[in-house]
Coordinates of C-alpha atoms and ligand atoms in Angstrom, one line a residue:
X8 CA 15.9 54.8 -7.6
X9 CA 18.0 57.6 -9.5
X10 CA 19.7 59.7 -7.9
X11 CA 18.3 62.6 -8.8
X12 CA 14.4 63.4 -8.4
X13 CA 13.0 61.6 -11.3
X14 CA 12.5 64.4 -14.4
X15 CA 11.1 62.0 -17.0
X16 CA 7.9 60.4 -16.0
X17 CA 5.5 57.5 -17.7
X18 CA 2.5 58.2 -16.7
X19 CA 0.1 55.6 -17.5
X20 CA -3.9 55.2 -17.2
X21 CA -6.0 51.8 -17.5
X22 CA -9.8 50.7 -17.0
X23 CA -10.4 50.6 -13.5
X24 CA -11.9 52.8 -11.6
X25 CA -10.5 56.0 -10.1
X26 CA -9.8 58.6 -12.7
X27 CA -9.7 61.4 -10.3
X28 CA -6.8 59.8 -8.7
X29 CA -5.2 60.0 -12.1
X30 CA -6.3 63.8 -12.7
X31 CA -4.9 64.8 -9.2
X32 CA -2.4 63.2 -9.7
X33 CA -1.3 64.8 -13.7
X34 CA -2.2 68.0 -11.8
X35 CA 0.7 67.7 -9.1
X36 CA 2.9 66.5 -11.9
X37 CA 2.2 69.2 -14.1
X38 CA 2.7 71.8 -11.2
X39 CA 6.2 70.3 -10.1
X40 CA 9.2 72.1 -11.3
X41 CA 11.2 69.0 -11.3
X42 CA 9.2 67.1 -13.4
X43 CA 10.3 68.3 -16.7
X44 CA 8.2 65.6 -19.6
X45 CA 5.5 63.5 -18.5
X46 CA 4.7 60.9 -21.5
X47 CA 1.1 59.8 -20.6
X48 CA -0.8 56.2 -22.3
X49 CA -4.4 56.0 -21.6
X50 CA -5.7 52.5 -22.9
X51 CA -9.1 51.8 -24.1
X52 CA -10.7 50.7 -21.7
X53 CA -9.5 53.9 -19.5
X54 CA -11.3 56.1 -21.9
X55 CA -14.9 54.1 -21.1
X56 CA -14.1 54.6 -17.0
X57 CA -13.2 58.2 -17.6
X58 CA -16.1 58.9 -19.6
X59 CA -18.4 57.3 -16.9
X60 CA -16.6 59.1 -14.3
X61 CA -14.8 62.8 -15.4
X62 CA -17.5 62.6 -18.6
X63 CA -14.8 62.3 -21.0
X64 CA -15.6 62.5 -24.5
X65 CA -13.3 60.7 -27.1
X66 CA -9.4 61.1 -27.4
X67 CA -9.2 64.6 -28.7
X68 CA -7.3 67.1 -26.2
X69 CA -7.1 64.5 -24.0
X70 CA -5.0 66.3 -21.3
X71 CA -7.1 68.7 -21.2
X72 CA -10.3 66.7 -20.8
X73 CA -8.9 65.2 -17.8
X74 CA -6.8 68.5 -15.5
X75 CA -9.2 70.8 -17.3
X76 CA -6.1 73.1 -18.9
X77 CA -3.7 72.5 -21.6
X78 CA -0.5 70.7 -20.3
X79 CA 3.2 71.2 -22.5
X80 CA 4.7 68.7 -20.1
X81 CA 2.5 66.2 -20.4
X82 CA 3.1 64.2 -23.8
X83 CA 0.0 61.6 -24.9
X84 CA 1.7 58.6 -26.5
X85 CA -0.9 55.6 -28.1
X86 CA -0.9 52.3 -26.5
X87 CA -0.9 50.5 -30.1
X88 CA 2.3 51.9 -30.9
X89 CA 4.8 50.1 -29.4
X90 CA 7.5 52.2 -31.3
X91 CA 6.7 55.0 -29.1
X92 CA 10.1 56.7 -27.0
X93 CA 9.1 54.5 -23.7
X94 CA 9.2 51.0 -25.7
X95 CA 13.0 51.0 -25.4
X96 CA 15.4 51.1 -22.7
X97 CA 17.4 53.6 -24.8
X98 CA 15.1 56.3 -23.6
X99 CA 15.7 57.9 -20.3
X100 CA 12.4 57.7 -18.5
X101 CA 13.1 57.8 -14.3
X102 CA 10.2 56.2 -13.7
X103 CA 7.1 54.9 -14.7
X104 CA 3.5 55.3 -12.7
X105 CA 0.2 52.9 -13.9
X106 CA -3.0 54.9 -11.7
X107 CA -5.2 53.3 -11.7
X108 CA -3.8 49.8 -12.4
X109 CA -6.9 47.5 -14.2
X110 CA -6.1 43.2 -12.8
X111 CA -5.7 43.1 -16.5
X112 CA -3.2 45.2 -17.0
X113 CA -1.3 44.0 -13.6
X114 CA -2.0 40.3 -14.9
X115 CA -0.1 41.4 -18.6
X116 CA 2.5 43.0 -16.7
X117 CA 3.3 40.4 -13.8
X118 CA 3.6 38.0 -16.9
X119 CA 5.8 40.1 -19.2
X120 CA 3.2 40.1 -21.6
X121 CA 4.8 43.4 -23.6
X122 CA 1.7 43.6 -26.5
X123 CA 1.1 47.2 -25.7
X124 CA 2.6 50.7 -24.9
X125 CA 1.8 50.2 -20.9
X126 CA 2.8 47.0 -20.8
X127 CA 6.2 47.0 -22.7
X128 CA 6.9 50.8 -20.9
X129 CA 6.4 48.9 -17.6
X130 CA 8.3 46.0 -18.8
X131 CA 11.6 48.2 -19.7
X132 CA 10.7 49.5 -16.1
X133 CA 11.9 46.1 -14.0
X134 CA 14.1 45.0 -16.7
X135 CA 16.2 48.3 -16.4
X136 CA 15.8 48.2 -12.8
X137 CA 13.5 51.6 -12.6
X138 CA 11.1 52.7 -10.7
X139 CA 7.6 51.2 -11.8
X140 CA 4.4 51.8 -9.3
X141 CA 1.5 50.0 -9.9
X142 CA -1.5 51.8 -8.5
X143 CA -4.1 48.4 -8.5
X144 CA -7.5 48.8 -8.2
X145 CA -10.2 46.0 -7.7
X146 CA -12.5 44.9 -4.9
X147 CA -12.6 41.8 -4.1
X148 CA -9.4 40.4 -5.1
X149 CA -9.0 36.9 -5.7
X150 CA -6.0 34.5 -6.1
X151 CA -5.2 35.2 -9.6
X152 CA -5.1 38.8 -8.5
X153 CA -3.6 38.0 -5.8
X154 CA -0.7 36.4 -7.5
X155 CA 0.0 38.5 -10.2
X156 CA 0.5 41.4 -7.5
X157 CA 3.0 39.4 -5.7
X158 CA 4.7 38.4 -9.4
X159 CA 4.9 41.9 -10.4
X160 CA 6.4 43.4 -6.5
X161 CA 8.5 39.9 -6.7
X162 CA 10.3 41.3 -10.6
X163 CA 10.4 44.9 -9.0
X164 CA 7.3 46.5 -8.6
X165 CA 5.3 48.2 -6.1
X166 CA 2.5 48.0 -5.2
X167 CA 0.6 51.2 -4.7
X168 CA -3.1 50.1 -4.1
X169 CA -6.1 52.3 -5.0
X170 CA -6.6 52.6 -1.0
X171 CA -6.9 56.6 -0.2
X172 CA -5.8 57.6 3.5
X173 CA -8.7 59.0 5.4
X174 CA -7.0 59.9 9.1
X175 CA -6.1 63.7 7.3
X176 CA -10.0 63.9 7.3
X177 CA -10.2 65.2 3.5
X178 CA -13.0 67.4 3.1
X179 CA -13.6 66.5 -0.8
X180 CA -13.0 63.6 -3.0
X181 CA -10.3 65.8 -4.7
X182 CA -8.6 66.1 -1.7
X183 CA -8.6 62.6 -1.0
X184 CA -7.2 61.9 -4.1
X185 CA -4.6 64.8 -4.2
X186 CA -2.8 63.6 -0.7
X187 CA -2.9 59.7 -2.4
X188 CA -1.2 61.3 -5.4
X189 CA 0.9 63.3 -2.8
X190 CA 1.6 59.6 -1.0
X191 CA 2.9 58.5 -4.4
X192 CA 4.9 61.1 -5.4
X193 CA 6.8 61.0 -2.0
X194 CA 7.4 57.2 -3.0
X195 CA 9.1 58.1 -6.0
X196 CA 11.4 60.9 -4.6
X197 CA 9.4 63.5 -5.5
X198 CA 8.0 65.2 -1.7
X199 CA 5.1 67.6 -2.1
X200 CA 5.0 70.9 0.1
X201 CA 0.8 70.7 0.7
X202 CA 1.3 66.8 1.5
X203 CA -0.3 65.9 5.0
X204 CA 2.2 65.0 7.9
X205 CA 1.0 63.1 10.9
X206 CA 2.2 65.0 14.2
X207 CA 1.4 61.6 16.4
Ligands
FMN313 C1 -17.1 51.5 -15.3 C2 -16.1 50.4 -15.3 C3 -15.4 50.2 -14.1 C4 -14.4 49.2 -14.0 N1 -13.7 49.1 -12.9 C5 -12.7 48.2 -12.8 C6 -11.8 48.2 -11.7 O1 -12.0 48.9 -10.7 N2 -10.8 47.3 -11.7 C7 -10.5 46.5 -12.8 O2 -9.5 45.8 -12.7 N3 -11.3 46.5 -13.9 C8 -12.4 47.4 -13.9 N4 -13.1 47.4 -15.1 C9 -12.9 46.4 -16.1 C10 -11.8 46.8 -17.0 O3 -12.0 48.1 -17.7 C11 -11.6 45.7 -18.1 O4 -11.2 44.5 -17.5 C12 -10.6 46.1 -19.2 O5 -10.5 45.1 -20.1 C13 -9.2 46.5 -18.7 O6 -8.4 46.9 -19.8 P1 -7.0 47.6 -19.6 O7 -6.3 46.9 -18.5 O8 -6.4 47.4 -21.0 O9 -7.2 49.0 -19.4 C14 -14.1 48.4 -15.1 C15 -14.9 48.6 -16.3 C16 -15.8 49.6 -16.4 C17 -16.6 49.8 -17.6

């Protein structure tokens, strides 16, 4: 962990499903003062999942498709360029998020396969010893899964699953998915004041 809140976050999206985990989640980062640049890779595949599921259409003001507003934190980078800022250790990203986390993209990852932005950003994650979170999502796993999660937590990672807490009885899917994003902001350093504590 840094010893500072983490300022510079990779924020990255894949195609499984949960994209309103992801736009709570770009909402609370967008909203935190800390946070100061949010560089955010969707992949392919999370365009088709988003478009089932927030109606997305295409990659044109992305950002904005997804939180509904404009965003000058947040920073869209392509996942075919592999030259981006977050390819190299050089840069000084604090930390690096995957919500939801595809079994594909936790398979590349837990195997160092770098061919993409997410991967290689997540890569320079464990090699330079930074925070990486890997937010998986699939039901039912199996031992493939199974062992690429405990590859990628075994180099460094953690993992976050896709699993929503329901004891704060949320009233909404949004706030469901804003306390997980609250959950996983308080992992990384990063405490949120409307997050729900449990009295006992
Ligand atoms: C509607 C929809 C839902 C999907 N849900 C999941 C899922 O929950 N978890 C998963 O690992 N893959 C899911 N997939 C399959 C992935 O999108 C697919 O394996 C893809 O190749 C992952 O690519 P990526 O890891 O590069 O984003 C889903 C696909 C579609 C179209």
């Amino acid at each position: 962990m840094p010893d500072h809140p983490p300022q510079n976050l990779t924020v990255a999206t894949t195609g499984a499903s949960g994209a309103l985990f992801l736009k709570q989640f770009l909402l609370a980062v967008d909203r935190d003062r800390r946070v100061q640049t949010v560089d955010f890779i969707a992949s392919d595949s999370a365009l088709r999942v988003m478009a089932e599921e927030l109606g997305l259409r295409g990659r044109s003001q992305l950002v904005s498709q997804i939180i509904g507003k404009s965003s000058r934190k947040i920073h869209p980078q392509a996942n075919a360029d592999i030259g981006a800022n977050v390819a190299s250790g050089s840069y000084p990203a604090d930390a690096m998020v995957v919500i939801p986390c595809s079994v594909g993209t936790l398979a590349r990852i837990a195997n160092g396969i770098a061919s993409h932005l997410i991967e290689r950003a997540a890569d320079v994650c464990l090699k330079e010893k930074r925070p990486l979170v890997l937010c998986v999502r699939e039901t039912p796993l199996n031992k493939i899964h199974i062992r690429n999660m405990f590859r990628a937590a075994d180099a460094g990672a953690t993992i976050f699953p896709l699993i929503p807490a329901l004891y704060n009885r949320p009233s909404s899917l949004d706030e469901m998915a804003r306390e997980f994003a609250n959950r996983v902001l308080a992992h990384l350093g990063l405490p949120q004041p409307d997050a729900y504590r449990w009295k006992g």
